[in-house]
Short mmCIF file of C-alpha atoms in Angstrom, two decimals:
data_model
loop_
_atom_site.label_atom_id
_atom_site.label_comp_id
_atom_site.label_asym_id
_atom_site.label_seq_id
_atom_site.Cartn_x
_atom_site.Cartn_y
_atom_site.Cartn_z
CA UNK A 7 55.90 131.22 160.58
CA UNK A 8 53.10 130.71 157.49
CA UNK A 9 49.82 133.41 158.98
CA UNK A 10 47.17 130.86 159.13
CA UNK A 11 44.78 131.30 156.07
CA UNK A 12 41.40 133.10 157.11
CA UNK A 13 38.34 131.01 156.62
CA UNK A 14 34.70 132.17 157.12
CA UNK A 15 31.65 134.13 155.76
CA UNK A 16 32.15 134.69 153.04
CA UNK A 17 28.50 135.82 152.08
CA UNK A 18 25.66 136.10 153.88
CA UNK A 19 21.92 136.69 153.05
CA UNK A 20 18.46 136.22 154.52
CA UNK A 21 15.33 135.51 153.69
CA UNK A 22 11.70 136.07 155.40
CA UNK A 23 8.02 135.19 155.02
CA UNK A 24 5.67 137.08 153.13
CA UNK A 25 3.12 137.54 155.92
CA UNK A 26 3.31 139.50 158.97
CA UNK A 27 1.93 140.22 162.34
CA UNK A 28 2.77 143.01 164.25
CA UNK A 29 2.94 142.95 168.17
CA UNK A 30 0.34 146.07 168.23
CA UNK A 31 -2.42 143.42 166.72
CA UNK A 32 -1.79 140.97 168.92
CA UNK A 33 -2.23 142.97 171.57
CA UNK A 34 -5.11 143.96 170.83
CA UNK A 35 -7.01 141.19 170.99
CA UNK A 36 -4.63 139.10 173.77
CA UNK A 37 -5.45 142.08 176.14
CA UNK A 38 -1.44 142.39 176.50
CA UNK A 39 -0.03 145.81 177.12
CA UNK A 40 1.72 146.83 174.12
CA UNK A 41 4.46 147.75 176.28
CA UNK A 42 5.17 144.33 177.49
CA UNK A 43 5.97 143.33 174.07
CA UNK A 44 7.69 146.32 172.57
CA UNK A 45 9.49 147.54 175.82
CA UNK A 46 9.52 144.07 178.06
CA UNK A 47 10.68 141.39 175.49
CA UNK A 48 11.89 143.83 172.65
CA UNK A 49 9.44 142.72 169.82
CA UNK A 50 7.02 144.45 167.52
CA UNK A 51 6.38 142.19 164.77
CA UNK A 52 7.06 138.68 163.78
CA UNK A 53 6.98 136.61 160.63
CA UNK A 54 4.33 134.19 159.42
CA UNK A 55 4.60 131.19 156.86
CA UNK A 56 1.92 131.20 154.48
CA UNK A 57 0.37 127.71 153.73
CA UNK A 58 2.79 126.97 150.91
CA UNK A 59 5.63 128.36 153.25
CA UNK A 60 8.34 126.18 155.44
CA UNK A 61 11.48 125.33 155.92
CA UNK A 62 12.44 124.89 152.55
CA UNK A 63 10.84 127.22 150.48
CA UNK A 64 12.67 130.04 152.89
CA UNK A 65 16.16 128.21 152.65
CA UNK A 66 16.14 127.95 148.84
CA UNK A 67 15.15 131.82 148.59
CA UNK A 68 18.34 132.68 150.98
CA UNK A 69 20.72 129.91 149.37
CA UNK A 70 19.39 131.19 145.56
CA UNK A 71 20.54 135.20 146.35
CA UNK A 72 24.26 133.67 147.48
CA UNK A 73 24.97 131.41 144.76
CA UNK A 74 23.37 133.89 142.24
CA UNK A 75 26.08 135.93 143.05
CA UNK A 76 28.91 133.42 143.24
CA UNK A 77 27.78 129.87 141.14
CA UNK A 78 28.00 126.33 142.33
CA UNK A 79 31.70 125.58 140.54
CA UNK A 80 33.57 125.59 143.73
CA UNK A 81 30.59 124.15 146.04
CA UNK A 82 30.80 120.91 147.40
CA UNK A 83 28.66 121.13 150.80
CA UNK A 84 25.51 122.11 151.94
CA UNK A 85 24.78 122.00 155.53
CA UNK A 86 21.29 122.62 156.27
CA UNK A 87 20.89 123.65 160.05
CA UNK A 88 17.11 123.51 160.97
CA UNK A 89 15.09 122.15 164.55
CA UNK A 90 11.96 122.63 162.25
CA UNK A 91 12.34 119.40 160.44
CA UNK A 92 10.20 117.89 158.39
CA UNK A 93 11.13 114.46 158.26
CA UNK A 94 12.70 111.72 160.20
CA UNK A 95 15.02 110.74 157.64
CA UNK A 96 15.61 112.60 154.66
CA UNK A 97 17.42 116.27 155.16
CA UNK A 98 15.19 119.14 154.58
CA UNK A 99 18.47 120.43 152.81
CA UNK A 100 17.78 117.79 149.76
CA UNK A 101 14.79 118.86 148.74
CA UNK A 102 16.61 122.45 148.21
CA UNK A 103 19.43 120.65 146.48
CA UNK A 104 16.75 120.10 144.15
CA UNK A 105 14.96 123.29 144.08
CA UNK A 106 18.47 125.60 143.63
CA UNK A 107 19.66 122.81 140.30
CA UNK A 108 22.92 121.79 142.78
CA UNK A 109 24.84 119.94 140.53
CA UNK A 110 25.01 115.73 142.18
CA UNK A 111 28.48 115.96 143.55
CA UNK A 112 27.16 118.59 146.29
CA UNK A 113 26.80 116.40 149.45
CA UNK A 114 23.75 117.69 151.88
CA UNK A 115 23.80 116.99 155.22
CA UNK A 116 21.04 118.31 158.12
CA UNK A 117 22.03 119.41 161.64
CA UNK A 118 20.05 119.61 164.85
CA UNK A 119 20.89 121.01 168.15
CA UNK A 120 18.18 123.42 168.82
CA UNK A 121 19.14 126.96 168.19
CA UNK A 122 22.85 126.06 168.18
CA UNK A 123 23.11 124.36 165.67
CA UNK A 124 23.86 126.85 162.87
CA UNK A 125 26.75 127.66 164.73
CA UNK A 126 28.00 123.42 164.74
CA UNK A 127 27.43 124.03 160.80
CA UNK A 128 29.31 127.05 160.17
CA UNK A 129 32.29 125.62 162.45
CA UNK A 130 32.13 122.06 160.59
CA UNK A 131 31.93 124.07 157.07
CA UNK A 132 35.28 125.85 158.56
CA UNK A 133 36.90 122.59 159.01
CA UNK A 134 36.18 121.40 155.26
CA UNK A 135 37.71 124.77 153.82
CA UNK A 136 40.45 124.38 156.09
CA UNK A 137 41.22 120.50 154.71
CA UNK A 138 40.92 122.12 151.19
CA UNK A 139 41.01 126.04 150.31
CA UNK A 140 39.52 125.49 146.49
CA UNK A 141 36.57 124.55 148.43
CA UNK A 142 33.23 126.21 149.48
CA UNK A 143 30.49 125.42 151.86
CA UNK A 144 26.92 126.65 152.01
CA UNK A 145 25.75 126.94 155.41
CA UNK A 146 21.89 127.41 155.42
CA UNK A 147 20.28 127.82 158.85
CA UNK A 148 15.97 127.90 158.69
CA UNK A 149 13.47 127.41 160.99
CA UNK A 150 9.78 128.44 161.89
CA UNK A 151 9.40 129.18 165.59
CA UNK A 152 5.56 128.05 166.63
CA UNK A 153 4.24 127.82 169.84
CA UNK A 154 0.78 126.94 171.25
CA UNK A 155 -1.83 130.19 170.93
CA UNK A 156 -2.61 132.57 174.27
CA UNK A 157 0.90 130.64 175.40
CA UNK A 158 3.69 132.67 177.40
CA UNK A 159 5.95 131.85 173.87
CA UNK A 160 3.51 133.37 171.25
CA UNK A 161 4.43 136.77 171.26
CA UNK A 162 7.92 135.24 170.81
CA UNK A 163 7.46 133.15 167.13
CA UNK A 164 8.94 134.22 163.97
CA UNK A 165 10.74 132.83 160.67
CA UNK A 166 13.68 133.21 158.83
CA UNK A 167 16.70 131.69 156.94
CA UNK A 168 20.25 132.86 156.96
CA UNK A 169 22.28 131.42 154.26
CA UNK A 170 25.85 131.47 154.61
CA UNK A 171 29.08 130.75 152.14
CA UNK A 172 31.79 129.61 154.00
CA UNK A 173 35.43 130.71 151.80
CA UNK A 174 39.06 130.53 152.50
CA UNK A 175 39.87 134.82 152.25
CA UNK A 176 36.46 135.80 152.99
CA UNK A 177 34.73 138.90 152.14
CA UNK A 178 32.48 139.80 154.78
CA UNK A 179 34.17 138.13 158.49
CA UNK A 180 36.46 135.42 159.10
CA UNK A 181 36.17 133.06 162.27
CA UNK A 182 38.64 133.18 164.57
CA UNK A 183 40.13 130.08 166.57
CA UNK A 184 39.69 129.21 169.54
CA UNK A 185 36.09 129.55 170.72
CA UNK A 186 34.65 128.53 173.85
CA UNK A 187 31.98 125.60 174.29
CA UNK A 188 29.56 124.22 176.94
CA UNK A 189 27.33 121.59 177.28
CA UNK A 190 24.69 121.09 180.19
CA UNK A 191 21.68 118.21 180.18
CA UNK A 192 18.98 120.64 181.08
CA UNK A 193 14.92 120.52 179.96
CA UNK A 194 14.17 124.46 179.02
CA UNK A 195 12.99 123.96 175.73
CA UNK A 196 12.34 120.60 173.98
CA UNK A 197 9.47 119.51 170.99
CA UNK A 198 9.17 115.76 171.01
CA UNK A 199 8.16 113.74 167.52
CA UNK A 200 4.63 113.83 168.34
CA UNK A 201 3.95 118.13 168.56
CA UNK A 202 3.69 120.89 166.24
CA UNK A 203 4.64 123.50 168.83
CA UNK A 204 7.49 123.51 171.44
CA UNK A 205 7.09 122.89 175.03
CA UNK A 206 9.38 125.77 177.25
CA UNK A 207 10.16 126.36 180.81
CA UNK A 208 10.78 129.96 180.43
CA UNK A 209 12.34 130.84 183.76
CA UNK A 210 14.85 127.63 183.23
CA UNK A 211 15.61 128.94 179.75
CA UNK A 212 16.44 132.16 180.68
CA UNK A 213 18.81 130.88 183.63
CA UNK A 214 20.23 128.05 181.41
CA UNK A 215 20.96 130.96 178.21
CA UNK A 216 23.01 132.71 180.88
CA UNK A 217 24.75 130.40 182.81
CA UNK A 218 25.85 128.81 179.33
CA UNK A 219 27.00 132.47 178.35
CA UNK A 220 29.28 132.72 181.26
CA UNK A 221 30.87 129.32 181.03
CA UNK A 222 31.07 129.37 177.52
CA UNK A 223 32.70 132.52 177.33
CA UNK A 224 35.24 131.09 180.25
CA UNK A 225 36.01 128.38 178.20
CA UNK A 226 36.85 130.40 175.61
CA UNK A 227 39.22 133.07 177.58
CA UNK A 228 41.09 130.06 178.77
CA UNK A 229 41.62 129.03 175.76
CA UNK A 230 42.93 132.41 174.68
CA UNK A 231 40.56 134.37 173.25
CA UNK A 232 40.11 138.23 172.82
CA UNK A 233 39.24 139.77 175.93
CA UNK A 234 35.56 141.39 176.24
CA UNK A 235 36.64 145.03 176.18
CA UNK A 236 38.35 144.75 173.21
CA UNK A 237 35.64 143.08 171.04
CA UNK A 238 33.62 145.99 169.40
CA UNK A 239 30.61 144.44 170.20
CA UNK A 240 28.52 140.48 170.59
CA UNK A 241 25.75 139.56 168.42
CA UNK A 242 24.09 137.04 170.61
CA UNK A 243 20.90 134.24 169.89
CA UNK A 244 17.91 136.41 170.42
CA UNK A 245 14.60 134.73 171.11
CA UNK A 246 13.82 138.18 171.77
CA UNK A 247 15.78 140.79 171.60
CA UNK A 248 15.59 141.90 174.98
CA UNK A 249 17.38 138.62 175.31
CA UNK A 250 20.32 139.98 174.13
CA UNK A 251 20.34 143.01 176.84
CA UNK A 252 20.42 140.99 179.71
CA UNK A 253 23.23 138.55 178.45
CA UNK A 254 25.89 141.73 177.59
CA UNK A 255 24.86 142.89 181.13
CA UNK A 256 25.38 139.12 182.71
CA UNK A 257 28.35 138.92 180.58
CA UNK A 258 29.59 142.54 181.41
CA UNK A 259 29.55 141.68 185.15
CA UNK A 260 31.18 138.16 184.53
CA UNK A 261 34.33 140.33 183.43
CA UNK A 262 34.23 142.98 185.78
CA UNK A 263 33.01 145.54 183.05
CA UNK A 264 30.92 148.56 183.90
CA UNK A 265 27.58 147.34 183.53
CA UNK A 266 25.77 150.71 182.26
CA UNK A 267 22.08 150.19 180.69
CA UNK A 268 22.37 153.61 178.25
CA UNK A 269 25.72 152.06 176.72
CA UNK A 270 24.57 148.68 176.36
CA UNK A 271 21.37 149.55 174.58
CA UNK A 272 23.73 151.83 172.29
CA UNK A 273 25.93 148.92 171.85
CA UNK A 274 23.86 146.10 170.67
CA UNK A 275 20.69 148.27 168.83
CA UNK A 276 23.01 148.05 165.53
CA UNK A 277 22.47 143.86 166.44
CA UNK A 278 18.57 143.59 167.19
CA UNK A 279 16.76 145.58 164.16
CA UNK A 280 15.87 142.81 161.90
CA UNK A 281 15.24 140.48 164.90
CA UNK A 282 12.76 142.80 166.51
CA UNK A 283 10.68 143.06 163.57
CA UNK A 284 11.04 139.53 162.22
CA UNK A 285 10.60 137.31 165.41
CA UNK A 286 12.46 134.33 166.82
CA UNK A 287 14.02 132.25 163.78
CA UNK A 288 15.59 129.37 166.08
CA UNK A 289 19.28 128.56 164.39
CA UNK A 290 19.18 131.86 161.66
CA UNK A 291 18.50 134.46 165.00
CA UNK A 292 22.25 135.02 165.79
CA UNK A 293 23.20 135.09 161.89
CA UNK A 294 20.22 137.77 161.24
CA UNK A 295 22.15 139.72 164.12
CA UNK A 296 25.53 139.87 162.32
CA UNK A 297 23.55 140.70 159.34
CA UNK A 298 21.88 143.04 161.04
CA UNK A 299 25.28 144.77 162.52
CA UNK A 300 27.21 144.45 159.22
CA UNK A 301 24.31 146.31 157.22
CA UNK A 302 24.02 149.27 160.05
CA UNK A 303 27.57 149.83 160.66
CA UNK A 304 30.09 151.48 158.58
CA UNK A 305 33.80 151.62 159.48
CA UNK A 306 33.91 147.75 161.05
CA UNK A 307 36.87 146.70 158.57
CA UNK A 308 39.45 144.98 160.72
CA UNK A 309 37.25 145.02 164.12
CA UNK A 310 36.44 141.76 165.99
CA UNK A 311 32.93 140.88 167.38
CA UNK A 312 31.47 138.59 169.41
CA UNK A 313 29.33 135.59 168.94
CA UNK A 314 26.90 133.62 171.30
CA UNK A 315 25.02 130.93 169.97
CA UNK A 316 23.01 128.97 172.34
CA UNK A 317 20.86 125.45 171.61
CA UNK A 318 18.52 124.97 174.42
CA UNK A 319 19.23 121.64 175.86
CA UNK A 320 21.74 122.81 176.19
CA UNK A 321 24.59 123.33 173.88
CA UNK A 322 26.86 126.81 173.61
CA UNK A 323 29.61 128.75 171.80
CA UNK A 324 31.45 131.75 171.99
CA UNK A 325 33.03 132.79 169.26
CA UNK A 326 34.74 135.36 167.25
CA UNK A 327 35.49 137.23 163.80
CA UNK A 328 37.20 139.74 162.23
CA UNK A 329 35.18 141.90 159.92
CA UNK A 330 37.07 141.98 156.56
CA UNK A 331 38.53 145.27 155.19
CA UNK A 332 35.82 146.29 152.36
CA UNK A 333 33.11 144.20 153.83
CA UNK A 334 30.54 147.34 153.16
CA UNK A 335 30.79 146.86 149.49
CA UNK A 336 29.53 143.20 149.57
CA UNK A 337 26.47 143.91 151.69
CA UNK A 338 23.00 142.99 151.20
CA UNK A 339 20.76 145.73 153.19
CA UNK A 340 18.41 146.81 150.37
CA UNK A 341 17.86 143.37 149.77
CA UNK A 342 17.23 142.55 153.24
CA UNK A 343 15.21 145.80 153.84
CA UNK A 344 13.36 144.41 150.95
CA UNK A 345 12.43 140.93 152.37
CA UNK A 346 11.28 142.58 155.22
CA UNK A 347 8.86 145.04 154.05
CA UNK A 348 7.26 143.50 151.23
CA UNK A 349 5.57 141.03 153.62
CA UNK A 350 1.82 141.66 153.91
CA UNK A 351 0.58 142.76 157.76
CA UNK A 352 -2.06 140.04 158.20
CA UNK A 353 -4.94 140.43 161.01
CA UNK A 354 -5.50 138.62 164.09
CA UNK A 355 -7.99 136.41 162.40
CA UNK A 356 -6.28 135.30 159.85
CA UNK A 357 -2.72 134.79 161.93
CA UNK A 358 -5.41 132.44 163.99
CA UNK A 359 -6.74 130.67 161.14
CA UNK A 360 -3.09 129.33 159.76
CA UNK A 361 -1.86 128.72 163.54
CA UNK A 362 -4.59 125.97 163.21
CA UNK A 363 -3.64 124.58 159.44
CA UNK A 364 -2.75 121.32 159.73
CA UNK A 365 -1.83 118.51 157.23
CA UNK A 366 -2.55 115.63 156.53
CA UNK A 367 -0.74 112.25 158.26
CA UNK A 368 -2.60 109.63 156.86
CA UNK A 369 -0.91 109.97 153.52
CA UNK A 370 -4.45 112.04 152.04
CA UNK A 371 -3.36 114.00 149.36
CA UNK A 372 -3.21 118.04 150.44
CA UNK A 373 -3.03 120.82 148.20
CA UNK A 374 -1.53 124.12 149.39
CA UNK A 375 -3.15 127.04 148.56
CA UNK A 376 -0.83 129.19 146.42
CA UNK A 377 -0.64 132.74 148.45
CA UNK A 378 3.17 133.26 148.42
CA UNK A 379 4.48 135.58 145.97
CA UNK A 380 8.02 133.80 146.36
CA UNK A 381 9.63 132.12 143.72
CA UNK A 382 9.50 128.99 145.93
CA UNK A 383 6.69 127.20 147.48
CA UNK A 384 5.45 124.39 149.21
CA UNK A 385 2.32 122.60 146.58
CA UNK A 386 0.91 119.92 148.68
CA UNK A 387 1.47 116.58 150.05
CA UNK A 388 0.92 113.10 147.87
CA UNK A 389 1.17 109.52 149.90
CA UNK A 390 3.50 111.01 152.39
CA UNK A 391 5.48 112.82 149.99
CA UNK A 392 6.27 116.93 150.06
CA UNK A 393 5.98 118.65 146.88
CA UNK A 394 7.94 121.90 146.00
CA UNK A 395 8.25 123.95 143.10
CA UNK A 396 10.41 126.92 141.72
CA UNK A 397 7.79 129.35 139.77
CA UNK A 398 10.28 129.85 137.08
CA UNK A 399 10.44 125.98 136.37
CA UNK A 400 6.44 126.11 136.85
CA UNK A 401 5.99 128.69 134.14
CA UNK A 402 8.09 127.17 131.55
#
């Protein structure tokens, strides 16, 4: 029998915003013990948008370092995964069409499922390689997490975007079949049309993450999947990263595993570093995890980890893949150490004062202030209509 060809990531970068604010500031002025944030939820910074910073301008800056490095000749996909949309109709994914010069026989396509739905993208890009080999897939997950300010969820925001290519014979991990799925009607986390910041039960979300865990996981074991104890270790969806902690423990007891705290911690630290400093980034957290693993972690070539992406709602996967033999040399950690330290530390103040931008709905024009240093940026609104531009188009 014909091995089945691997298909998966076959690249993966991220990008950030270029403002910060660190847990100790907020803190400060909230009146929260510092501990609760570093220590209790696992966080001591988190990224900020600028005013001419969103969705887009962060996915074009990941998808640009990914197809600088491979082209657009065998790209016919790009599946934008994003619950930080910013329209009803027309995929945020388009407008970065645009901005990264995709030639017109790319098809673009946006995906929502909360958090999750990354995950539906990466499988879906999977399916297309599958059907045809020559073919590649860009898988672009971005979102800005915002919730209301003095809220439980503030000390829990962030921003990111993971860009993924999706390759038969993969260089960094290939995903492994089966994987295990659940699906529960359950109100933890919603945003309807009419709000800027997400509504969350936070004791329902916490018992809805786990329960879809264990069930998911299930479903995947039945299914015949690798067993827990042989998996090197899970990079799971990390609103916080302390998150992650108590789903290997609810997981570890699920399978009858020893359920020690010192060996946990050891085993998921390599998943949480960029998370803890860069926030909650909705469908990009579980993808800045692997990233996060891949670029701390030497001697992974031919290991399998774990996966757990969860979409409150509620929708779930457990997955796996097997780290490709010479994934080190096609790494992006100076990059990605990069993205995260050249952001600028901003002041409570001033985090305050663009928590409280808004924009116009009445179809006023709006011009955005130009304060990112990214080649990308948001320039203001025009009868309804978002404007971007790429610097390097601006300055010829």
């Amino acid at each position: 029998m014909t091995a089945e060809l691997p298909v998966g990531i076959h690249d993966l970068a991220f990008r950030t915003t270029s403002l910060a604010l660190t847990h100790s500031e907020l803190a400060a002025h909230t009146g929260a013990n510092l501990a609760k944030y570093h220590q209790g939820i696992g966080q001591r910074a988190m990224s900020i948008p600028a005013a001419d910073e969103d969705v887009v301008t962060l996915a074009a800056d990941a998808g640009a370092a990914v197809l600088d490095r491979h082209g657009t000749t065998r790209l016919r996909t790009l599946l934008f995964a994003t619950e930080s949309g910013i329209d009803q109709s027309k995929a945020a994914g388009v407008y970065v069409h645009s901005l990264l010069d995709l030639p017109c026989d790319v098809r673009v396509v946006e995906l929502k499922q909360a958090c999750y739905g990354a995950t539906a993208a990466l499988q879906f890009a999977n399916a297309l390689v599958r059907q045809d080999p020559e073919e590649q897939v860009l898988v672009i997950a971005s979102d800005v997490a915002r919730y209301d300010l003095d809220s439980p969820g503030e000390a829990t925001q962030g921003a990111a975007a993971a860009a993924m290519l999706v390759s038969a014979e993969p260089a960094l991990a290939a995903i492994d079949r089966p994987s295990g799925l659940h699906t529960h009607d359950v109100m933890d986390f919603w945003r309807p049309n009419y709000r800027t910041t997400a509504l969350v039960d936070g004791k329902k979300s916490l018992a809805a993450y786990l329960d879809a865990l264990e069930a998911a996981y299930h479903d995947y074991e039945k299914r015949g999947g690798t067993h827990l104890s042989d998996l090197h270790t899970v990079c799971y969806h990390q609103p916080f990263t302390r998150m992650a902690h108590k789903a290997h423990h609810r997981l570890l007891r699920a399978t009858g595993l020893p359920t020690d705290t010192g060996r946990i911690d050891a085993d998921l630290a390599p998943t949480t570093a960029y998370n803890e400093v860069i926030g909650n980034s909705y469908t990009a957290s579980v993808y800045l995890a692997l990233a996060s693993l891949l670029d701390s972690t030497p001697g992974l070539d031919g290991h399998s980890v774990g996966l757990f992406s969860y979409g409150s709602g509620s929708v779930a996967e457990f997955l796996t893949a097997r780290i490709t033999p010479g994934y080190h040399a096609h790494l992006r950690t100076a990059e990605h150490e990069q993205a995260i330290a050249q952001r600028r530390e901003i002041g409570y103040d001033e985090y305050r004062q663009l928590h409280a931008r808004t924009t116009p709905t009445d179809g006023a024009t709006w011009e955005a202030p130009h304060t990112s240093p990214g080649p990308y940026r948001l320039t203001g609104i025009q009868e309804h209509q978002r404007i971007y531009a790429h610097a390097a188009r601006t300055q010829q």
